[in-house]
CSV table of N, CA and C in Angstrom, one decimal:
chain,number,residue,atom,x,y,z
Q,867,MET,N,70.9,223.7,-81.8
Q,867,MET,CA,71.8,223.7,-80.7
Q,867,MET,C,72.5,225.0,-80.6
Q,868,MET,N,72.5,225.7,-79.3
Q,868,MET,CA,73.1,226.9,-79.2
Q,868,MET,C,74.5,226.6,-78.7
Q,869,THR,N,75.5,227.3,-79.1
Q,869,THR,CA,76.8,227.2,-78.7
Q,869,THR,C,77.2,228.3,-77.7
Q,870,ASN,N,78.4,228.2,-77.2
Q,870,ASN,CA,78.8,229.1,-76.3
Q,870,ASN,C,79.9,230.0,-76.9
Q,871,GLN,N,79.9,231.2,-76.5
Q,871,GLN,CA,80.9,232.2,-76.9
Q,871,GLN,C,82.1,232.4,-75.9
Q,872,ILE,N,83.2,232.0,-76.3
Q,872,ILE,CA,84.3,232.1,-75.5
Q,872,ILE,C,85.4,233.0,-75.9
Q,873,ARG,N,85.8,234.1,-75.2
Q,873,ARG,CA,86.8,234.9,-75.7
Q,873,ARG,C,88.0,234.9,-74.8
Q,874,VAL,N,89.2,235.0,-75.3
Q,874,VAL,CA,90.4,235.0,-74.4
Q,874,VAL,C,91.2,236.1,-74.8
Q,875,PHE,N,91.7,236.8,-73.9
Q,875,PHE,CA,92.4,238.0,-74.1
Q,875,PHE,C,93.8,237.9,-73.2
Q,876,SER,N,94.9,238.1,-73.9
Q,876,SER,CA,96.3,238.0,-73.4
Q,876,SER,C,96.9,239.4,-73.2
Q,877,ALA,N,97.3,239.5,-71.8
Q,877,ALA,CA,97.9,240.8,-71.5
Q,877,ALA,C,99.3,240.8,-71.9
Q,878,HIS,N,99.9,239.8,-72.4
Q,878,HIS,CA,101.3,239.7,-72.8
Q,878,HIS,C,101.4,238.7,-74.0
Q,879,GLU,N,102.2,239.1,-74.8
Q,879,GLU,CA,102.4,238.2,-76.1
Q,879,GLU,C,102.8,236.9,-75.9
Q,880,ARG,N,103.5,236.6,-74.8
Q,880,ARG,CA,103.9,235.3,-74.5
Q,880,ARG,C,102.8,234.4,-74.1
Q,881,PHE,N,101.5,234.9,-73.8
Q,881,PHE,CA,100.4,234.1,-73.4
Q,881,PHE,C,99.6,233.7,-74.7
Q,882,HIS,N,99.8,234.4,-75.8
Q,882,HIS,CA,99.0,234.1,-77.0
Q,882,HIS,C,99.0,232.6,-77.3
Q,883,GLN,N,100.0,231.9,-77.1
Q,883,GLN,CA,100.1,230.4,-77.5
Q,883,GLN,C,99.1,229.6,-76.7
Q,884,LEU,N,98.6,230.1,-75.6
Q,884,LEU,CA,97.7,229.4,-74.6
Q,884,LEU,C,96.2,229.7,-75.1
Q,885,GLU,N,96.0,230.5,-75.8
Q,885,GLU,CA,94.6,230.8,-76.2
Q,885,GLU,C,93.6,229.8,-76.6
Q,886,GLY,N,94.2,229.1,-77.7
Q,886,GLY,CA,93.4,228.0,-78.4
Q,886,GLY,C,93.2,226.7,-77.4
Q,887,LYS,N,94.2,226.5,-76.5
Q,887,LYS,CA,94.1,225.4,-75.6
Q,887,LYS,C,93.0,225.6,-74.5
Q,888,ILE,N,93.1,227.1,-74.1
Q,888,ILE,CA,92.0,227.4,-73.1
Q,888,ILE,C,90.6,227.4,-73.8
Q,889,ILE,N,90.4,227.9,-75.0
Q,889,ILE,CA,89.1,227.8,-75.6
Q,889,ILE,C,88.7,226.4,-75.7
Q,890,ARG,N,89.5,225.5,-76.1
Q,890,ARG,CA,89.1,224.1,-76.3
Q,890,ARG,C,88.8,223.5,-75.0
Q,891,ALA,N,89.5,223.7,-74.0
Q,891,ALA,CA,89.2,223.2,-72.7
Q,891,ALA,C,87.9,223.7,-72.1
Q,892,ILE,N,87.6,224.9,-72.3
Q,892,ILE,CA,86.3,225.4,-71.9
Q,892,ILE,C,85.0,224.8,-72.6
Q,893,LYS,N,85.3,224.8,-74.0
Q,893,LYS,CA,84.3,224.2,-74.8
Q,893,LYS,C,83.9,222.8,-74.5
Q,894,LYS,N,85.0,221.9,-74.1
Q,894,LYS,CA,84.8,220.6,-73.7
Q,894,LYS,C,84.1,220.5,-72.4
Q,895,THR,N,84.6,221.3,-71.6
Q,895,THR,CA,84.0,221.3,-70.1
Q,895,THR,C,82.6,221.7,-70.1
Q,896,LEU,N,82.2,222.8,-70.8
Q,896,LEU,CA,80.9,223.2,-70.9
Q,896,LEU,C,79.9,222.1,-71.6
Q,897,SER,N,80.4,221.6,-72.6
Q,897,SER,CA,79.8,220.6,-73.4
Q,897,SER,C,79.5,219.3,-72.4
Q,898,PHE,N,80.4,218.9,-71.7
Q,898,PHE,CA,80.2,217.7,-70.9
Q,898,PHE,C,79.3,218.2,-69.8
Q,899,LEU,N,79.3,219.3,-69.2
Q,899,LEU,CA,78.2,219.9,-68.3
Q,899,LEU,C,76.9,220.2,-68.9
Q,900,LYS,N,76.8,220.0,-70.2
Q,900,LYS,CA,75.6,220.4,-70.9
Q,900,LYS,C,75.1,221.8,-70.7
Q,901,LYS,N,76.0,222.8,-70.7
Q,901,LYS,CA,75.8,224.2,-70.5
Q,901,LYS,C,75.9,224.8,-72.0
Q,902,GLN,N,74.8,225.5,-72.3
Q,902,GLN,CA,74.8,226.2,-73.6
Q,902,GLN,C,74.3,227.6,-73.6
Q,903,GLY,N,74.6,228.4,-74.5
Q,903,GLY,CA,74.2,229.8,-74.6
Q,903,GLY,C,75.0,230.8,-73.6
Q,904,LEU,N,76.1,230.4,-73.3
Q,904,LEU,CA,77.0,231.0,-72.3
Q,904,LEU,C,77.9,232.1,-73.1
Q,905,VAL,N,78.2,233.2,-72.4
Q,905,VAL,CA,79.4,234.0,-72.8
Q,905,VAL,C,80.3,234.1,-71.7
Q,906,LEU,N,81.6,233.6,-71.9
Q,906,LEU,CA,82.5,233.7,-71.0
Q,906,LEU,C,83.8,234.4,-71.5
Q,907,GLU,N,84.5,235.2,-70.6
Q,907,GLU,CA,85.8,235.9,-71.0
Q,907,GLU,C,86.8,235.4,-70.1
Q,908,VAL,N,88.1,235.1,-70.8
Q,908,VAL,CA,89.2,234.7,-70.0
Q,908,VAL,C,90.4,235.6,-70.3
Q,909,TYR,N,90.9,236.1,-69.3
Q,909,TYR,CA,91.9,237.1,-69.3
Q,909,TYR,C,93.3,236.4,-68.8
Q,910,LEU,N,94.3,236.4,-69.6
Q,910,LEU,CA,95.6,235.8,-69.2
Q,910,LEU,C,96.5,237.0,-68.7
Q,911,VAL,N,96.9,237.0,-67.5
Q,911,VAL,CA,97.5,238.2,-67.0
Q,911,VAL,C,98.8,237.8,-66.3
Q,912,GLY,N,99.6,238.8,-65.9
Q,912,GLY,CA,100.9,238.4,-65.1
Q,912,GLY,C,100.7,238.8,-63.7
Q,913,ASP,N,101.7,238.7,-63.0
Q,913,ASP,CA,101.7,238.9,-61.5
Q,913,ASP,C,101.2,240.3,-61.2
Q,914,ARG,N,101.6,241.4,-61.8
Q,914,ARG,CA,101.3,242.7,-61.4
Q,914,ARG,C,99.7,242.9,-61.5
Q,915,ILE,N,99.2,242.6,-62.5
Q,915,ILE,CA,97.7,242.8,-62.7
Q,915,ILE,C,97.0,241.9,-61.7
Q,916,MET,N,97.4,240.5,-61.6
Q,916,MET,CA,96.7,239.7,-60.8
Q,916,MET,C,96.7,240.1,-59.3
Q,917,ARG,N,97.9,240.7,-58.9
Q,917,ARG,CA,98.1,241.2,-57.6
Q,917,ARG,C,97.3,242.4,-57.2
Q,918,LYS,N,97.1,243.3,-58.2
Q,918,LYS,CA,96.0,244.4,-58.2
Q,918,LYS,C,94.6,243.9,-57.9
Q,919,LEU,N,94.2,243.0,-58.8
Q,919,LEU,CA,92.9,242.4,-58.7
Q,919,LEU,C,92.6,241.8,-57.5
Q,920,ASN,N,93.5,241.0,-57.0
Q,920,ASN,CA,93.4,240.2,-55.7
Q,920,ASN,C,93.4,241.1,-54.5
Q,921,LEU,N,94.1,242.2,-54.6
Q,921,LEU,CA,94.1,243.2,-53.5
Q,921,LEU,C,92.7,243.9,-53.5
Q,922,LYS,N,92.3,244.5,-54.7
Q,922,LYS,CA,91.1,245.2,-54.8
Q,922,LYS,C,89.8,244.4,-54.5
Q,923,PHE,N,89.8,243.2,-54.9
Q,923,PHE,CA,88.5,242.3,-54.7
Q,923,PHE,C,88.6,241.4,-53.6
Q,924,LYS,N,89.7,241.0,-53.2
Q,924,LYS,CA,89.7,239.8,-52.2
Q,924,LYS,C,90.7,240.4,-51.1
Q,925,LYS,N,91.1,241.6,-51.0
Q,925,LYS,CA,91.9,242.3,-49.9
Q,925,LYS,C,93.1,241.4,-49.6
Q,926,LYS,N,93.8,240.8,-50.5
Q,926,LYS,CA,95.1,240.1,-50.3
Q,926,LYS,C,95.9,240.6,-51.3
Q,927,ASN,N,97.1,241.2,-50.7
Q,927,ASN,CA,98.1,242.0,-51.5
Q,927,ASN,C,99.2,241.0,-51.7
Q,928,LYS,N,98.8,240.1,-52.7
Q,928,LYS,CA,99.7,239.2,-53.3
Q,928,LYS,C,99.1,238.6,-54.6
Q,929,THR,N,100.0,238.1,-55.5
Q,929,THR,CA,99.4,237.5,-56.7
Q,929,THR,C,98.8,236.0,-56.4
Q,930,THR,N,98.2,235.5,-57.4
Q,930,THR,CA,97.6,234.2,-57.2
Q,930,THR,C,97.3,233.6,-58.6
Q,931,ASN,N,96.8,232.4,-58.6
Q,931,ASN,CA,96.8,231.6,-59.9
Q,931,ASN,C,95.4,232.0,-60.6
Q,932,VAL,N,94.4,231.9,-60.1
Q,932,VAL,CA,93.2,232.3,-60.7
Q,932,VAL,C,92.1,233.0,-59.8
Q,933,LEU,N,91.3,233.9,-60.5
Q,933,LEU,CA,90.1,234.7,-59.8
Q,933,LEU,C,89.1,234.6,-60.9
Q,934,SER,N,87.8,234.4,-60.3
Q,934,SER,CA,86.7,234.3,-61.1
Q,934,SER,C,85.7,235.5,-60.6
Q,935,PHE,N,85.2,236.1,-61.6
Q,935,PHE,CA,84.2,237.2,-61.4
Q,935,PHE,C,82.8,236.9,-62.0
Q,936,PRO,N,81.8,236.5,-61.4
Q,936,PRO,CA,80.6,236.2,-62.0
Q,936,PRO,C,80.0,237.5,-62.5
Q,937,ALA,N,79.2,237.5,-63.7
Q,937,ALA,CA,78.5,238.6,-64.1
Q,937,ALA,C,77.5,239.0,-63.1
Q,938,LEU,N,77.4,240.2,-62.6
Q,938,LEU,CA,76.4,240.7,-61.7
Q,938,LEU,C,75.2,241.0,-62.3
Q,939,SER,N,75.3,241.5,-63.5
Q,939,SER,CA,74.0,241.8,-64.2
Q,939,SER,C,74.2,241.7,-65.7
Q,940,PRO,N,73.3,241.3,-66.5
Q,940,PRO,CA,73.6,241.2,-68.0
Q,940,PRO,C,73.8,242.5,-68.6
Q,941,LEU,N,73.3,243.5,-67.9
Q,941,LEU,CA,73.5,244.9,-68.6
Q,941,LEU,C,74.8,245.4,-68.3
Q,942,ILE,N,75.5,245.0,-67.2
Q,942,ILE,CA,76.9,245.6,-67.0
Q,942,ILE,C,77.9,245.0,-67.9
Q,943,PHE,N,77.8,243.8,-68.1
Q,943,PHE,CA,78.7,242.9,-68.9
Q,943,PHE,C,78.4,242.9,-70.6
Q,944,ARG,N,77.2,242.9,-70.7
Q,944,ARG,CA,76.7,242.6,-72.2
Q,944,ARG,C,77.2,243.7,-73.1
Q,945,GLU,N,77.7,243.3,-74.2
Q,945,GLU,CA,78.1,244.3,-75.2
Q,945,GLU,C,76.9,244.3,-76.2
Q,946,PRO,N,76.6,245.5,-76.7
Q,946,PRO,CA,75.5,245.6,-77.8
Q,946,PRO,C,75.6,244.6,-78.9
Q,947,LYS,N,76.8,244.3,-79.3
Q,947,LYS,CA,76.9,243.3,-80.4
Q,947,LYS,C,76.7,241.7,-80.1
Q,948,LEU,N,76.6,241.5,-78.8
Q,948,LEU,CA,76.4,240.2,-78.4
Q,948,LEU,C,74.8,239.8,-78.6
Q,949,ASP,N,74.7,238.5,-79.0
Q,949,ASP,CA,73.4,238.0,-79.2
Q,949,ASP,C,72.6,237.9,-77.9
Q,950,ARG,N,71.5,238.5,-77.7
Q,950,ARG,CA,70.8,238.6,-76.4
Q,950,ARG,C,70.3,237.2,-76.0
Q,951,ARG,N,70.4,236.2,-76.7
Q,951,ARG,CA,69.9,234.8,-76.4
Q,951,ARG,C,71.1,234.3,-75.5
Q,952,PHE,N,72.2,234.8,-75.5
Q,952,PHE,CA,73.4,234.3,-74.6
Q,952,PHE,C,73.3,234.9,-73.2
Q,953,ASN,N,73.7,234.1,-72.3
Q,953,ASN,CA,73.9,234.6,-70.9
Q,953,ASN,C,75.2,234.8,-70.5
Q,954,HIS,N,75.6,236.2,-70.0
Q,954,HIS,CA,77.1,236.3,-69.7
Q,954,HIS,C,77.4,235.6,-68.4
Q,955,LEU,N,78.3,234.6,-68.5
Q,955,LEU,CA,78.6,233.9,-67.1
Q,955,LEU,C,79.5,234.7,-66.3
Q,956,GLY,N,80.6,235.4,-67.0
Q,956,GLY,CA,81.5,236.2,-66.0
Q,956,GLY,C,82.8,236.1,-66.7
Q,957,GLU,N,83.7,236.4,-65.9
Q,957,GLU,CA,85.2,236.6,-66.4
Q,957,GLU,C,86.2,235.7,-65.4
Q,958,ILE,N,87.1,235.1,-66.1
Q,958,ILE,CA,88.2,234.3,-65.2
Q,958,ILE,C,89.5,234.9,-65.6
Q,959,TYR,N,90.2,235.3,-64.7
Q,959,TYR,CA,91.6,235.8,-64.7
Q,959,TYR,C,92.7,234.7,-64.4
Q,960,LEU,N,93.4,234.4,-65.3
Q,960,LEU,CA,94.4,233.2,-65.1
Q,960,LEU,C,95.8,234.1,-65.0
Q,961,ASN,N,96.6,233.5,-64.3
Q,961,ASN,CA,98.1,233.9,-64.2
Q,961,ASN,C,99.0,232.8,-64.6
Q,962,PRO,N,99.4,232.6,-65.9
Q,962,PRO,CA,100.1,231.5,-66.3
Q,962,PRO,C,101.5,231.4,-65.7
Q,963,ASP,N,102.0,232.6,-65.5
Q,963,ASP,CA,103.4,232.5,-64.8
Q,963,ASP,C,103.4,232.1,-63.5
Q,964,TYR,N,102.4,232.5,-62.6
Q,964,TYR,CA,102.4,231.9,-61.3
Q,964,TYR,C,102.0,230.4,-61.3
Q,965,ILE,N,101.0,230.1,-62.4
Q,965,ILE,CA,100.8,228.6,-62.3
Q,965,ILE,C,101.9,227.7,-62.6
Q,966,SER,N,102.8,228.3,-63.6
Q,966,SER,CA,104.0,227.7,-64.1
Q,966,SER,C,105.0,227.4,-62.9
Q,967,ARG,N,105.2,228.5,-62.2
Q,967,ARG,CA,106.1,228.7,-61.0
Q,967,ARG,C,105.8,227.6,-60.0
Q,968,LYS,N,104.4,227.5,-59.7
Q,968,LYS,CA,103.8,226.6,-58.7
Q,968,LYS,C,103.7,225.2,-59.2
Q,969,GLN,N,104.0,225.0,-60.5
Q,969,GLN,CA,103.9,223.7,-61.1
Q,969,GLN,C,102.5,223.1,-61.0
Q,970,GLU,N,101.6,224.0,-61.2
Q,970,GLU,CA,100.1,223.8,-61.2
Q,970,GLU,C,99.8,223.3,-62.6
Q,971,ASN,N,98.5,222.9,-62.8
Q,971,ASN,CA,97.9,222.5,-64.1
Q,971,ASN,C,97.1,223.7,-64.6
Q,972,LEU,N,97.4,224.3,-65.7
Q,972,LEU,CA,96.7,225.4,-66.3
Q,972,LEU,C,95.1,225.1,-66.4
Q,973,GLU,N,94.9,223.9,-67.0
Q,973,GLU,CA,93.5,223.4,-67.2
Q,973,GLU,C,92.8,223.2,-65.9
Q,974,ALA,N,93.5,222.7,-64.8
Q,974,ALA,CA,92.7,222.6,-63.6
Q,974,ALA,C,92.5,223.9,-63.0
Q,975,MET,N,93.3,224.9,-63.1
Q,975,MET,CA,92.9,226.1,-62.7
Q,975,MET,C,91.9,226.9,-63.4
Q,976,LEU,N,91.9,226.6,-64.8
Q,976,LEU,CA,90.6,227.2,-65.6
Q,976,LEU,C,89.5,226.5,-65.1
Q,977,ILE,N,89.4,225.0,-64.9
Q,977,ILE,CA,88.2,224.5,-64.6
Q,977,ILE,C,87.8,225.0,-63.0
Q,978,HIS,N,88.7,225.1,-62.3
Q,978,HIS,CA,88.3,225.7,-61.0
Q,978,HIS,C,87.6,227.0,-61.0
Q,979,GLY,N,88.1,227.9,-61.8
Q,979,GLY,CA,87.6,229.1,-62.0
Q,979,GLY,C,86.2,229.1,-62.7
Q,980,LEU,N,86.1,228.2,-63.7
Q,980,LEU,CA,84.8,228.0,-64.4
Q,980,LEU,C,83.7,227.4,-63.4
Q,981,LEU,N,84.1,226.5,-62.5
Q,981,LEU,CA,83.1,225.9,-61.6
Q,981,LEU,C,82.6,227.0,-60.7
Q,982,HIS,N,83.6,228.0,-60.3
Q,982,HIS,CA,83.0,229.1,-59.4
Q,982,HIS,C,81.9,229.9,-60.1
Q,983,LEU,N,82.2,230.2,-61.4
Q,983,LEU,CA,81.2,231.0,-62.1
Q,983,LEU,C,79.9,230.2,-62.3
Q,984,LEU,N,79.9,228.9,-62.2
Q,984,LEU,CA,78.7,228.1,-62.3
Q,984,LEU,C,78.1,227.8,-60.9
Q,985,GLY,N,78.5,228.4,-60.0
Q,985,GLY,CA,78.0,228.3,-58.6
Q,985,GLY,C,78.7,227.4,-57.6
Q,986,PHE,N,79.6,226.8,-58.0
Q,986,PHE,CA,80.3,225.8,-57.1
Q,986,PHE,C,81.2,226.6,-56.2
Q,987,ASP,N,81.5,226.1,-54.9
Q,987,ASP,CA,82.4,226.8,-54.0
Q,987,ASP,C,83.0,225.8,-53.0
Q,988,HIS,N,83.9,226.2,-52.2
Q,988,HIS,CA,84.7,225.4,-51.3
Q,988,HIS,C,84.8,226.0,-49.9
Q,989,LYS,N,83.6,226.6,-49.4
Q,989,LYS,CA,83.7,227.3,-48.1
Q,989,LYS,C,83.6,226.3,-47.0
Q,990,ASN,N,83.1,225.2,-47.3
Q,990,ASN,CA,83.2,224.2,-46.2
Q,990,ASN,C,83.5,222.8,-46.8
Q,991,LYS,N,83.6,221.7,-45.9
Q,991,LYS,CA,84.2,220.4,-46.3
Q,991,LYS,C,83.5,219.8,-47.4
Q,992,PHE,N,82.1,219.8,-47.1
Q,992,PHE,CA,81.2,219.2,-48.1
Q,992,PHE,C,81.2,219.8,-49.5
Q,993,GLN,N,81.2,221.1,-49.5
Q,993,GLN,CA,81.4,221.9,-50.8
Q,993,GLN,C,82.6,221.7,-51.5
Q,994,ALA,N,83.7,221.6,-50.8
Q,994,ALA,CA,85.1,221.5,-51.2
Q,994,ALA,C,85.1,220.1,-51.8
Q,995,ALA,N,84.6,219.1,-51.1
Q,995,ALA,CA,84.8,217.6,-51.6
Q,995,ALA,C,83.9,217.5,-53.0
Q,996,LYS,N,82.7,218.2,-53.0
Q,996,LYS,CA,81.9,218.0,-54.2
Q,996,LYS,C,82.7,218.7,-55.4
Q,997,MET,N,83.2,219.8,-55.1
Q,997,MET,CA,83.9,220.6,-56.2
Q,997,MET,C,85.1,219.9,-56.7
Q,998,GLU,N,85.9,219.3,-55.8
Q,998,GLU,CA,87.0,218.7,-56.2
Q,998,GLU,C,86.9,217.4,-56.9
Q,999,ARG,N,85.7,216.7,-56.6
Q,999,ARG,CA,85.4,215.5,-57.3
Q,999,ARG,C,85.0,215.8,-58.8
Q,1000,LEU,N,84.3,217.0,-58.9
Q,1000,LEU,CA,84.0,217.4,-60.2
Q,1000,LEU,C,85.1,217.9,-61.1
Q,1001,GLU,N,86.0,218.7,-60.4
Q,1001,GLU,CA,87.2,219.0,-61.1
Q,1001,GLU,C,88.0,217.9,-61.5
Q,1002,GLU,N,88.1,216.9,-60.9
Q,1002,GLU,CA,88.9,215.7,-61.3
Q,1002,GLU,C,88.1,214.9,-62.4
Q,1003,LYS,N,87.0,214.8,-62.3
Q,1003,LYS,CA,86.2,214.2,-63.4
Q,1003,LYS,C,86.4,215.0,-64.7
Q,1004,LEU,N,86.2,216.4,-64.6
Q,1004,LEU,CA,86.3,217.3,-65.8
Q,1004,LEU,C,87.8,217.2,-66.4
Q,1005,LEU,N,88.7,217.2,-65.6
Q,1005,LEU,CA,90.2,216.9,-66.0
Q,1005,LEU,C,90.4,215.8,-66.7
Q,1006,ASP,N,89.8,214.6,-66.2
Q,1006,ASP,CA,89.9,213.3,-66.9
Q,1006,ASP,C,89.3,213.4,-68.3
Q,1007,LYS,N,88.3,214.2,-68.5
Q,1007,LYS,CA,87.6,214.4,-69.8
Q,1007,LYS,C,88.4,215.1,-70.8
Q,1008,LEU,N,89.3,215.9,-70.3
Q,1008,LEU,CA,90.1,216.7,-71.1
Q,1008,LEU,C,91.4,216.1,-71.7
């Protein structure tokens, strides 16, 4: 059975305490979804970095809770030391400060970002309803 490789990077020391929780939540979620052999990176960042990313990639000059960036090509993201049997899923950027201020659930935002990397979206009502149902089901499993 192939496992998943989850890496979490904290931009601020105050976020280090969240790393274990995030790794456990992703592992449980991917296990429930029967997804194996994936590499995923999660970055815990503050408002300044999140605002820059949101402006550059989404053309929104404001901070936000979560952004997901799928791996465009295995050659772009794959590091030489990674096992070639693994598929790089992409990167999730979480802003714990924003999530806390808005009284949102960190795990819910993490699952939302992860589902985007797995191909889910909410561009129309049908897609949104399907994604929301799965998010709720996954949160219940955590």
